[in-house]
Amino acid sequence: MMRRGKFFVIEGIDGSGKKTQMDLLTARLAQENISFQTISFPRYGHPAAYFEETYLQPNSLYGTPEQVGPYHASYFFTLDRYDASFEVKRWLADGTHVIADRYVISNAAHQGGKIRDIKERERYVEWLYDLEYRQFEIPKPDLNIILSLPVAIASRRIAGKQARMYLKSEQGAKDAHEMDEAHLRNSQEAYLWIAKKYPDEFRIVDCADGDRELNEQEIHERIWEILKERLQLHNARYILDSMKP
């Protein structure tokens, strides 16, 4: 019987460096001859991402993210993941590891962060887990890795980004989440909150050491150590490497 692939997700607020770390991680996996597939959510440009793209426009006809609310907005993103889930399930069943840039916990953080009452947020997350994992039977990750970066640094990075391809040209470079610093702060808080609530499902990777922002390679090595353990890459070469001074 073929061994099922592992499913890992890179999470974090906008500007936390997810894409950069995805690029470094996929290069490392290829170097190690490890079979993998990647997927990124939302899948901008895909028909299943229509509602997400419309919702994220700065002047969305749906209203602001606060007006839409966490429950309605969650469906937009869930349906995209549901559409992709059949391919993800096939990859995993074939023994291929899957690395995703954002997944269910992005909903829990970005939408759950709108809910400031903790008891109400807990009810929302329970509803979301039921919706995604039970009703839609979307595969659950083996581990979510959260990139934790101070909001001030993330905001500075966002300011330097080029316009998002999914935004209408007249609406600026930032989407409705990115342009709201309070949303970033609330999302960051929600990410750390849910990681504490479900510790077996998460690992937090700090992207700063005190006041010092870690470089891309330092962050990558922290992520790689986590995945190496989860993928059980404890062959002789890794043992010998660990013994080097």
XYZ file of N, CA and C in Angstrom:
735
model
N 0.844 -1.197 0.000
C 0.000 0.000 0.000
C 0.883 1.253 0.000
N 0.572 2.186 -0.903
C 1.382 3.395 -1.024
C 1.200 4.292 0.196
N 2.298 4.829 0.667
C 2.259 5.711 1.829
C 1.728 7.084 1.425
N 0.784 7.608 2.189
C 0.179 8.907 1.891
C 1.204 10.021 2.040
N 1.119 11.011 1.151
C 1.992 12.167 1.263
C 1.637 13.017 2.466
N 2.550 13.853 2.884
C 2.319 14.798 3.975
C 1.845 16.134 3.403
N 1.038 16.819 4.196
C 0.439 18.076 3.758
C 0.846 19.179 4.727
N 1.598 20.160 4.216
C 2.078 21.274 5.037
C 1.581 22.597 4.463
N 1.339 23.540 5.348
C 0.847 24.858 4.933
C 1.735 25.945 5.529
N 2.109 26.914 4.701
C 2.821 28.104 5.161
C 1.796 29.213 5.331
N 1.684 29.739 6.538
C 0.690 30.759 6.865
C 1.369 32.015 7.407
N 0.603 33.080 7.492
C 1.101 34.337 8.040
C 0.363 35.506 7.433
N 0.442 36.643 8.090
C -0.247 37.826 7.586
C 0.385 38.282 6.274
N -0.312 39.158 5.562
C 0.238 39.737 4.342
C 1.566 40.423 4.669
N 2.547 40.233 3.805
C 3.847 40.854 4.023
C 4.784 40.063 4.911
N 4.369 38.867 5.335
C 5.218 38.077 6.241
C 6.281 37.266 5.510
N 6.219 37.223 4.177
C 7.256 36.536 3.414
C 6.919 35.122 2.997
N 5.634 34.816 2.907
C 5.225 33.450 2.570
C 5.740 33.003 1.203
N 5.575 33.841 0.196
C 5.992 33.440 -1.156
C 7.499 33.200 -1.222
N 8.263 34.077 -0.598
C 9.718 33.896 -0.584
C 10.088 32.567 0.052
N 9.457 32.252 1.174
C 9.761 30.999 1.857
C 9.259 29.790 1.081
N 8.142 29.942 0.383
C 7.679 28.863 -0.492
C 8.716 28.586 -1.574
N 9.263 29.637 -2.164
C 10.268 29.470 -3.219
C 11.519 28.770 -2.690
N 11.984 29.194 -1.513
C 13.173 28.573 -0.923
C 12.910 27.120 -0.545
N 11.717 26.863 -0.023
C 11.387 25.512 0.409
C 11.259 24.559 -0.773
N 10.614 25.000 -1.834
C 10.464 24.119 -2.992
C 11.818 23.835 -3.649
N 12.693 24.835 -3.647
C 14.042 24.607 -4.182
C 14.782 23.574 -3.331
N 14.595 23.640 -2.018
C 15.261 22.695 -1.106
C 14.710 21.280 -1.294
N 13.404 21.163 -1.427
C 12.794 19.849 -1.630
C 13.259 19.226 -2.943
N 13.337 20.051 -3.985
C 13.816 19.552 -5.276
C 15.272 19.104 -5.171
N 16.073 19.875 -4.444
C 17.487 19.535 -4.239
C 17.630 18.202 -3.518
N 16.708 17.931 -2.601
C 16.755 16.691 -1.821
C 16.044 15.532 -2.518
N 15.568 15.777 -3.758
C 14.863 14.742 -4.533
C 13.631 14.210 -3.809
N 12.901 15.122 -3.179
C 11.666 14.779 -2.482
C 10.489 15.144 -3.378
N 9.592 14.188 -3.585
C 8.435 14.402 -4.457
C 7.433 15.337 -3.780
N 7.055 16.412 -4.475
C 6.127 17.369 -3.876
C 5.341 18.105 -4.957
N 4.233 18.698 -4.530
C 3.450 19.616 -5.344
C 3.169 20.844 -4.488
N 2.972 21.979 -5.134
C 2.633 23.203 -4.405
C 1.310 23.756 -4.905
N 0.661 24.500 -4.036
C -0.574 25.179 -4.400
C -0.678 26.440 -3.556
N -1.249 27.478 -4.120
C -1.357 28.758 -3.425
C -2.802 29.229 -3.442
N -3.261 29.703 -2.305
C -4.628 30.227 -2.182
C -4.588 31.692 -1.762
N -5.555 32.478 -2.250
C -6.547 32.164 -3.280
C -5.875 31.889 -4.621
N -6.558 31.127 -5.462
C -6.025 30.810 -6.792
C -6.483 31.902 -7.766
N -5.873 33.059 -7.636
C -6.283 34.212 -8.435
C -6.282 33.885 -9.927
N -7.346 34.302 -10.611
C -7.489 34.033 -12.029
C -8.265 32.768 -12.324
N -8.430 31.897 -11.333
C -9.208 30.668 -11.503
C -10.687 30.995 -11.310
N -11.586 30.357 -12.075
C -13.023 30.636 -11.894
C -13.508 30.464 -10.460
N -12.926 29.509 -9.719
C -13.364 29.263 -8.344
C -12.971 30.385 -7.394
N -12.089 31.287 -7.842
C -11.640 32.398 -6.990
C -12.401 33.688 -7.264
N -13.435 33.627 -8.083
C -14.156 34.850 -8.464
C -14.643 35.630 -7.246
N -15.302 34.946 -6.314
C -15.879 35.646 -5.165
C -14.795 36.220 -4.257
N -13.673 35.508 -4.127
C -12.559 36.026 -3.335
C -12.007 37.307 -3.949
N -11.788 37.271 -5.248
C -11.227 38.438 -5.925
C -12.164 39.636 -5.821
N -13.456 39.385 -5.972
C -14.429 40.478 -5.870
C -14.448 41.048 -4.458
N -14.424 40.181 -3.476
C -14.442 40.600 -2.069
C -13.221 41.444 -1.717
N -12.048 41.105 -2.279
C -10.800 41.772 -1.911
C -10.558 43.098 -2.627
N -11.401 43.454 -3.594
C -11.244 44.752 -4.250
C -11.444 45.872 -3.224
N -10.620 46.919 -3.263
C -10.771 48.018 -2.293
C -12.159 48.645 -2.284
N -12.824 48.690 -3.434
C -14.182 49.238 -3.503
C -15.159 48.153 -3.938
N -15.091 47.004 -3.272
C -15.897 45.852 -3.656
C -17.387 46.155 -3.590
N -18.124 45.636 -4.568
C -19.573 45.815 -4.546
C -20.207 45.055 -3.393
N -19.446 44.123 -2.778
C -19.947 43.409 -1.607
C -19.906 44.273 -0.348
N -19.120 45.346 -0.390
C -18.893 46.175 0.786
C -17.494 45.953 1.336
N -17.184 46.595 2.442
C -15.881 46.419 3.078
C -15.818 45.046 3.745
N -14.606 44.547 4.051
C -14.512 43.273 4.761
C -15.325 43.244 6.052
N -15.352 44.358 6.769
C -16.135 44.409 8.006
C -17.620 44.282 7.714
N -18.076 44.911 6.636
C -19.492 44.839 6.279
C -19.887 43.435 5.825
N -18.995 42.781 5.106
C -19.286 41.417 4.648
C -19.368 40.463 5.834
N -18.463 40.632 6.784
C -18.475 39.801 7.984
C -17.745 38.482 7.784
N -17.351 37.840 8.876
C -16.514 36.642 8.785
C -17.197 35.426 8.182
N -18.473 35.237 8.461
C -19.140 34.021 7.996
C -19.362 34.046 6.483
N -19.919 35.130 5.974
C -20.132 35.221 4.527
C -18.806 35.157 3.780
N -17.814 35.920 4.246
C -16.520 35.941 3.561
C -15.866 34.562 3.553
N -16.061 33.799 4.605
C -15.437 32.477 4.685
C -15.872 31.575 3.542
N -17.143 31.659 3.167
C -17.625 30.813 2.075
C -16.873 31.075 0.775
N -16.534 32.344 0.516
C -15.825 32.677 -0.725
C -14.526 31.877 -0.837
N -13.787 31.822 0.261
C -12.481 31.155 0.275
C -12.622 29.635 0.377
N -13.623 29.183 1.130
C -13.851 27.747 1.285
C -14.156 27.087 -0.051
N -14.973 27.736 -0.873
C -15.356 27.145 -2.157
C -14.152 26.984 -3.084
N -13.215 27.897 -3.017
C -11.984 27.773 -3.801
C -11.197 26.547 -3.340
N -11.072 26.373 -2.040
C -10.341 25.214 -1.515
C -11.071 23.909 -1.837
N -12.396 23.942 -1.775
C -13.164 22.740 -2.116
C -12.894 22.332 -3.558
N -12.896 23.304 -4.459
C -12.649 23.014 -5.869
C -11.257 22.413 -6.064
N -10.284 22.904 -5.298
C -8.906 22.409 -5.420
C -8.684 21.101 -4.671
N -9.585 20.759 -3.760
C -9.346 19.632 -2.852
C -9.235 18.292 -3.571
N -9.888 18.155 -4.706
C -9.849 16.877 -5.417
C -8.445 16.598 -5.959
N -7.797 17.646 -6.452
C -6.425 17.491 -6.923
C -5.477 17.265 -5.753
N -5.681 17.986 -4.657
C -4.838 17.816 -3.471
C -4.962 16.391 -2.931
N -6.182 15.870 -2.870
C -6.396 14.501 -2.393
C -5.676 13.492 -3.285
N -5.709 13.731 -4.588
C -5.045 12.818 -5.522
C -3.533 12.829 -5.303
N -2.971 14.026 -5.148
C -1.534 14.123 -4.896
C -1.145 13.345 -3.641
N -1.887 13.579 -2.568
C -1.566 12.931 -1.297
C -1.699 11.419 -1.398
N -2.760 10.958 -2.068
C -2.979 9.517 -2.224
C -1.867 8.868 -3.036
N -1.273 9.633 -3.953
C -0.170 9.122 -4.775
C 1.169 9.143 -4.036
N 1.156 9.574 -2.780
C 2.383 9.605 -1.991
C 3.205 10.863 -2.160
N 2.619 11.877 -2.793
C 3.316 13.141 -3.026
C 3.038 14.106 -1.883
N 4.075 14.765 -1.385
C 3.890 15.778 -0.352
C 3.320 17.049 -0.982
N 2.500 17.752 -0.230
C 1.870 18.977 -0.723
C 2.246 20.135 0.193
N 2.687 21.238 -0.410
C 3.010 22.460 0.323
C 2.069 23.548 -0.175
N 1.294 24.129 0.722
C 0.335 25.168 0.341
C 0.733 26.514 0.930
N 0.557 27.536 0.127
C 0.698 28.924 0.579
C -0.705 29.396 0.931
N -1.008 29.422 2.208
C -2.330 29.719 2.772
C -3.267 28.515 2.618
N -4.200 28.427 3.590
C -5.203 27.361 3.535
C -6.324 27.741 4.501
N -6.908 26.764 5.161
C -8.072 27.011 6.018
C -7.774 28.021 7.118
N -6.584 27.960 7.692
C -6.271 28.820 8.830
C -6.178 30.282 8.419
N -6.012 30.560 7.141
C -6.107 31.952 6.698
C -7.499 32.504 6.979
N -8.522 31.673 6.766
C -9.877 32.092 7.138
C -9.972 32.322 8.640
N -9.453 31.362 9.401
C -9.543 31.468 10.860
C -8.889 32.741 11.371
N -7.800 33.170 10.724
C -7.081 34.366 11.175
C -7.672 35.646 10.607
N -7.817 35.710 9.285
C -8.285 36.950 8.660
C -9.754 37.225 8.970
N -10.571 36.185 9.003
C -11.982 36.391 9.340
C -12.197 36.317 10.855
N -11.527 35.365 11.506
C -11.645 35.267 12.961
C -11.096 36.480 13.669
N -10.105 37.143 13.052
C -9.546 38.354 13.649
C -10.535 39.496 13.720
N -11.577 39.437 12.895
C -12.629 40.458 12.948
C -13.468 40.322 14.214
N -13.435 39.131 14.800
C -14.262 38.834 15.974
C -13.409 39.043 17.219
N -13.694 40.069 17.970
C -12.850 40.414 19.110
C -13.259 39.681 20.382
N -14.492 39.225 20.458
C -14.932 38.447 21.609
C -14.426 37.009 21.449
N -13.632 36.533 22.400
C -12.969 35.240 22.259
C -13.963 34.087 22.194
N -14.997 34.106 22.994
C -15.993 33.032 22.966
C -16.683 32.970 21.611
N -17.006 34.133 21.069
C -17.634 34.174 19.751
C -16.655 33.694 18.676
N -15.379 34.061 18.831
C -14.372 33.601 17.872
C -14.222 32.086 17.929
N -14.243 31.528 19.122
C -14.158 30.075 19.260
C -15.309 29.395 18.535
N -16.512 29.956 18.645
C -17.666 29.390 17.941
C -17.469 29.479 16.427
N -16.906 30.599 15.988
C -16.652 30.760 14.554
C -15.656 29.711 14.056
N -14.555 29.512 14.768
C -13.537 28.551 14.339
C -14.105 27.133 14.331
N -14.913 26.795 15.323
C -15.554 25.479 15.340
C -16.475 25.320 14.131
N -17.210 26.380 13.806
C -18.081 26.364 12.622
C -17.245 26.182 11.357
N -16.123 26.903 11.266
C -15.260 26.835 10.087
C -14.667 25.441 9.920
N -14.157 24.863 10.993
C -13.595 23.515 10.921
C -14.652 22.521 10.448
N -15.861 22.644 10.962
C -16.940 21.746 10.560
C -17.269 21.930 9.079
N -17.340 23.191 8.646
C -17.662 23.495 7.250
C -16.624 22.894 6.302
N -15.363 23.144 6.585
C -14.302 22.752 5.660
C -13.967 21.262 5.751
N -13.738 20.773 6.947
C -13.225 19.421 7.101
C -14.302 18.344 7.138
N -15.498 18.674 7.643
C -16.559 17.657 7.705
C -17.523 17.776 6.531
N -18.096 18.987 6.328
C -19.103 19.119 5.284
C -18.501 19.037 3.879
N -17.435 19.797 3.628
C -16.814 19.787 2.309
C -15.716 18.733 2.174
N -15.340 18.112 3.286
C -14.330 17.044 3.301
C -13.018 17.475 2.643
N -12.626 18.706 2.923
C -11.350 19.223 2.444
C -10.238 18.593 3.280
N -9.160 18.120 2.659
C -8.101 17.458 3.443
C -7.491 18.386 4.489
N -7.257 17.825 5.660
C -6.694 18.603 6.760
C -5.172 18.495 6.733
N -4.469 19.607 6.876
C -3.000 19.561 6.843
C -2.416 18.766 8.005
N -1.241 18.211 7.777
C -0.497 17.575 8.861
C 0.098 18.624 9.787
N 0.422 19.792 9.231
C 1.001 20.856 10.046
C 0.843 22.201 9.342
N 0.495 23.219 10.130
C 0.471 24.608 9.668
C 1.670 25.332 10.272
N 2.470 25.963 9.433
C 3.635 26.723 9.893
C 3.320 28.206 9.742
N 3.281 28.920 10.855
C 2.926 30.335 10.848
C 4.186 31.185 10.902
N 4.342 32.059 9.913
C 5.439 33.026 9.924
C 4.994 34.227 10.741
N 5.627 34.439 11.873
C 5.250 35.529 12.776
C 6.204 36.702 12.598
N 5.651 37.821 12.142
C 6.445 39.015 11.861
C 5.731 40.234 12.426
N 6.449 41.161 13.075
C 5.802 42.376 13.576
C 5.030 43.085 12.464
N 3.843 43.566 12.803
C 2.965 44.196 11.813
C 3.633 45.395 11.155
N 4.418 46.157 11.908
C 5.080 47.340 11.343
C 6.001 46.953 10.188
N 6.723 45.837 10.341
C 7.613 45.377 9.273
C 6.797 44.877 8.088
N 5.731 44.116 8.375
C 4.881 43.607 7.298
C 4.262 44.750 6.503
N 3.816 45.793 7.190
C 3.211 46.947 6.514
C 4.220 47.637 5.608
N 5.459 47.738 6.079
C 6.505 48.354 5.265
C 6.773 47.534 4.005
N 6.765 46.225 4.150
C 6.968 45.364 2.986
C 5.817 45.510 1.988
N 4.592 45.541 2.500
C 3.422 45.672 1.629
C 3.490 46.963 0.832
N 3.938 48.035 1.497
C 4.018 49.342 0.828
C 4.964 49.311 -0.362
N 5.948 48.421 -0.323
C 6.921 48.353 -1.404
C 6.573 47.367 -2.507
N 5.421 46.702 -2.378
C 5.034 45.707 -3.377
C 4.414 46.356 -4.607
N 4.514 45.648 -5.714
C 3.833 46.076 -6.925
C 2.342 45.793 -6.792
N 1.544 46.420 -7.669
C 0.092 46.233 -7.636
C -0.255 44.758 -7.834
N -1.233 44.288 -7.085
C -1.694 42.917 -7.214
C -2.366 42.713 -8.572
N -2.086 41.599 -9.207
C -2.631 41.343 -10.537
C -4.151 41.214 -10.521
N -4.726 40.776 -9.391
C -6.166 40.560 -9.334
C -6.950 41.832 -9.032
N -6.240 42.950 -8.754
C -6.921 44.207 -8.469
C -7.172 44.978 -9.750
N -8.299 45.663 -9.783
C -8.595 46.526 -10.921
C -7.607 47.684 -10.910
N -7.130 48.059 -12.077
C -6.003 48.988 -12.194
C -6.229 50.315 -11.490
N -7.467 50.780 -11.433
C -7.720 52.093 -10.852
C -7.837 52.062 -9.332
N -7.688 50.885 -8.728
C -7.956 50.767 -7.301
C -6.702 50.663 -6.444
N -5.533 50.904 -7.001
C -4.329 50.937 -6.191
C -3.627 49.601 -6.106
N -2.546 49.567 -5.299
C -1.682 48.387 -5.235
C -2.073 47.408 -4.140
N -2.844 47.838 -3.151
C -3.179 46.990 -2.013
C -4.624 46.511 -2.096
N -4.858 45.272 -1.625
C -6.237 44.812 -1.563
C -6.872 45.282 -0.257
N -8.152 44.936 -0.069
C -8.917 45.472 1.056
C -8.373 45.035 2.410
N -7.708 43.885 2.470
C -7.093 43.449 3.722
C -5.777 44.173 3.964
N -4.964 44.275 2.926
C -3.625 44.856 3.074
C -3.658 46.332 3.438
N -4.656 47.062 2.952
C -4.690 48.504 3.168
C -5.184 48.876 4.564
N -5.608 47.894 5.341
C -6.156 48.140 6.674
C -5.182 47.588 7.720
N -4.408 48.473 8.355
C -3.409 48.006 9.319
C -4.054 47.371 10.541
N -5.240 47.834 10.920
C -5.945 47.212 12.041
C -6.288 45.762 11.701
N -6.645 45.527 10.448
C -6.934 44.153 10.016
C -5.678 43.289 10.138
N -4.531 43.819 9.749
C -3.277 43.072 9.876
C -2.983 42.739 11.334
N -3.159 43.718 12.220
C -2.902 43.484 13.653
C -3.840 42.418 14.203
N -5.121 42.531 13.849
C -6.099 41.565 14.353
C -5.838 40.165 13.798
N -5.418 40.099 12.539
C -5.111 38.803 11.935
C -3.895 38.168 12.596
N -2.875 38.975 12.857
C -1.678 38.471 13.535
C -2.034 37.931 14.914
N -2.836 38.664 15.633
C -3.260 38.211 16.966
C -4.043 36.911 16.872
N -4.921 36.806 15.857
C -5.739 35.601 15.692
C -4.888 34.396 15.301
N -3.876 34.608 14.474
C -2.965 33.510 14.128
C -2.308 32.940 15.386
N -1.779 33.808 16.225
C -1.091 33.350 17.431
C -2.067 32.724 18.416
N -3.279 33.259 18.454
C -4.317 32.719 19.340
C -4.685 31.294 18.947
N -4.935 31.070 17.652
C -5.361 29.733 17.226
C -4.224 28.723 17.346
N -2.979 29.173 17.162
C -1.839 28.274 17.338
C -1.729 27.816 18.788
N -2.072 28.694 19.699
C -2.062 28.341 21.124
C -3.229 27.423 21.464
N -4.364 27.634 20.806
C -5.561 26.840 21.081
C -5.413 25.409 20.570
N -4.766 25.250 19.413
C -4.583 23.925 18.815
C -3.087 23.661 18.598
N -2.318 23.494 19.660
C -0.850 23.429 19.532
C -0.336 22.281 18.679
N -1.068 21.169 18.602
C -0.601 20.029 17.812
C -0.668 20.293 16.312
N -1.439 21.303 15.911
C -1.645 21.573 14.486
C -0.713 22.655 13.951
N 0.071 23.289 14.845
C 0.814 24.481 14.444
C 2.247 24.476 14.949
N 3.101 25.153 14.178
C 4.408 25.581 14.658
C 4.568 27.041 14.250
N 5.037 27.853 15.170
C 5.268 29.271 14.894
C 6.745 29.483 14.603
N 7.028 30.159 13.503
C 8.402 30.512 13.147
C 8.543 32.021 13.296
N 9.317 32.443 14.277
C 9.560 33.874 14.474
C 10.491 34.374 13.375
N 10.075 35.451 12.717
C 10.853 36.011 11.604
C 11.674 37.218 12.039
N 11.719 37.455 13.325
C 12.542 38.525 13.882
C 13.123 38.033 15.197
N 14.313 38.490 15.504
C 14.982 38.160 16.759
C 15.134 39.463 17.529
N 14.160 39.724 18.396
C 14.132 41.024 19.057
C 13.840 42.103 18.037
N 14.720 43.085 17.948
C 14.554 44.172 16.981
C 15.154 43.839 15.618
N 15.831 42.698 15.533
C 16.498 42.348 14.278
C 15.610 41.474 13.410
N 15.359 41.928 12.196
C 14.606 41.139 11.225
C 15.515 40.054 10.662
N 15.091 38.801 10.753
C 15.903 37.704 10.231
C 15.937 37.757 8.710
N 17.040 37.294 8.135
C 17.094 37.263 6.676
C 16.360 36.029 6.152
N 16.159 35.996 4.845
C 15.353 34.945 4.220
C 15.905 33.556 4.498
N 17.229 33.411 4.454
C 17.837 32.101 4.635
C 17.713 31.625 6.083
N 17.833 32.538 7.027
C 17.675 32.159 8.435
C 16.269 31.630 8.695
N 15.285 32.298 8.132
C 13.897 31.856 8.301
C 13.695 30.505 7.628
N 14.251 30.365 6.438
C 14.130 29.090 5.715
C 14.695 27.937 6.536
N 15.853 28.140 7.161
C 16.467 27.062 7.935
C 15.583 26.663 9.112
N 14.899 27.628 9.706
C 13.975 27.304 10.797
C 12.814 26.450 10.282
N 12.305 26.803 9.113
C 11.215 26.027 8.514
C 11.698 24.633 8.136
N 12.886 24.563 7.546
C 13.416 23.284 7.098
C 13.625 22.325 8.259
N 14.075 22.815 9.388
C 14.257 21.951 10.556
C 12.933 21.324 10.978
N 11.859 22.083 10.895
C 10.534 21.566 11.249
C 10.102 20.484 10.264
N 10.240 20.765 8.970
C 9.809 19.801 7.960
C 10.681 18.558 7.943
N 11.965 18.750 8.175
C 12.883 17.610 8.195
C 12.449 16.603 9.258
N 12.034 17.126 10.395
C 11.554 16.256 11.472
C 10.254 15.570 11.078
N 9.326 16.334 10.500
C 8.023 15.780 10.135
C 8.114 14.779 8.985
N 9.054 15.001 8.087
C 9.243 14.083 6.966
C 10.154 12.917 7.327
N 10.655 12.941 8.569
C 11.514 11.873 9.090
C 12.750 11.680 8.215
N 13.382 12.812 7.900
C 14.605 12.770 7.095
C 15.810 12.564 8.012
N 15.846 11.399 8.617
C 16.913 11.107 9.571
C 17.870 10.056 9.007
N 18.208 10.205 7.745
C 19.138 9.247 7.150
C 20.573 9.570 7.569
N 21.513 8.780 7.097
C 22.902 8.909 7.553
C 23.485 10.282 7.247
N 23.123 10.839 6.089
C 23.719 12.129 5.726
C 23.328 13.202 6.721
N 22.057 13.216 7.134
C 21.630 14.229 8.090
C 22.271 14.004 9.456
N 22.451 12.740 9.825
C 23.095 12.445 11.103
C 24.542 12.938 11.081
N 25.252 12.669 9.982
C 26.633 13.124 9.867
C 26.718 14.642 9.873
N 25.788 15.300 9.162
C 25.787 16.761 9.133
C 25.613 17.335 10.528
N 24.756 16.695 11.317
C 24.485 17.213 12.659
C 25.685 17.061 13.584
N 26.628 16.162 13.235
C 27.800 15.927 14.074
C 28.957 16.859 13.729
N 28.827 17.597 12.641
C 29.901 18.506 12.252
C 30.021 19.645 13.251
N 31.242 20.128 13.542
C 31.418 21.231 14.501
C 30.887 22.534 13.925
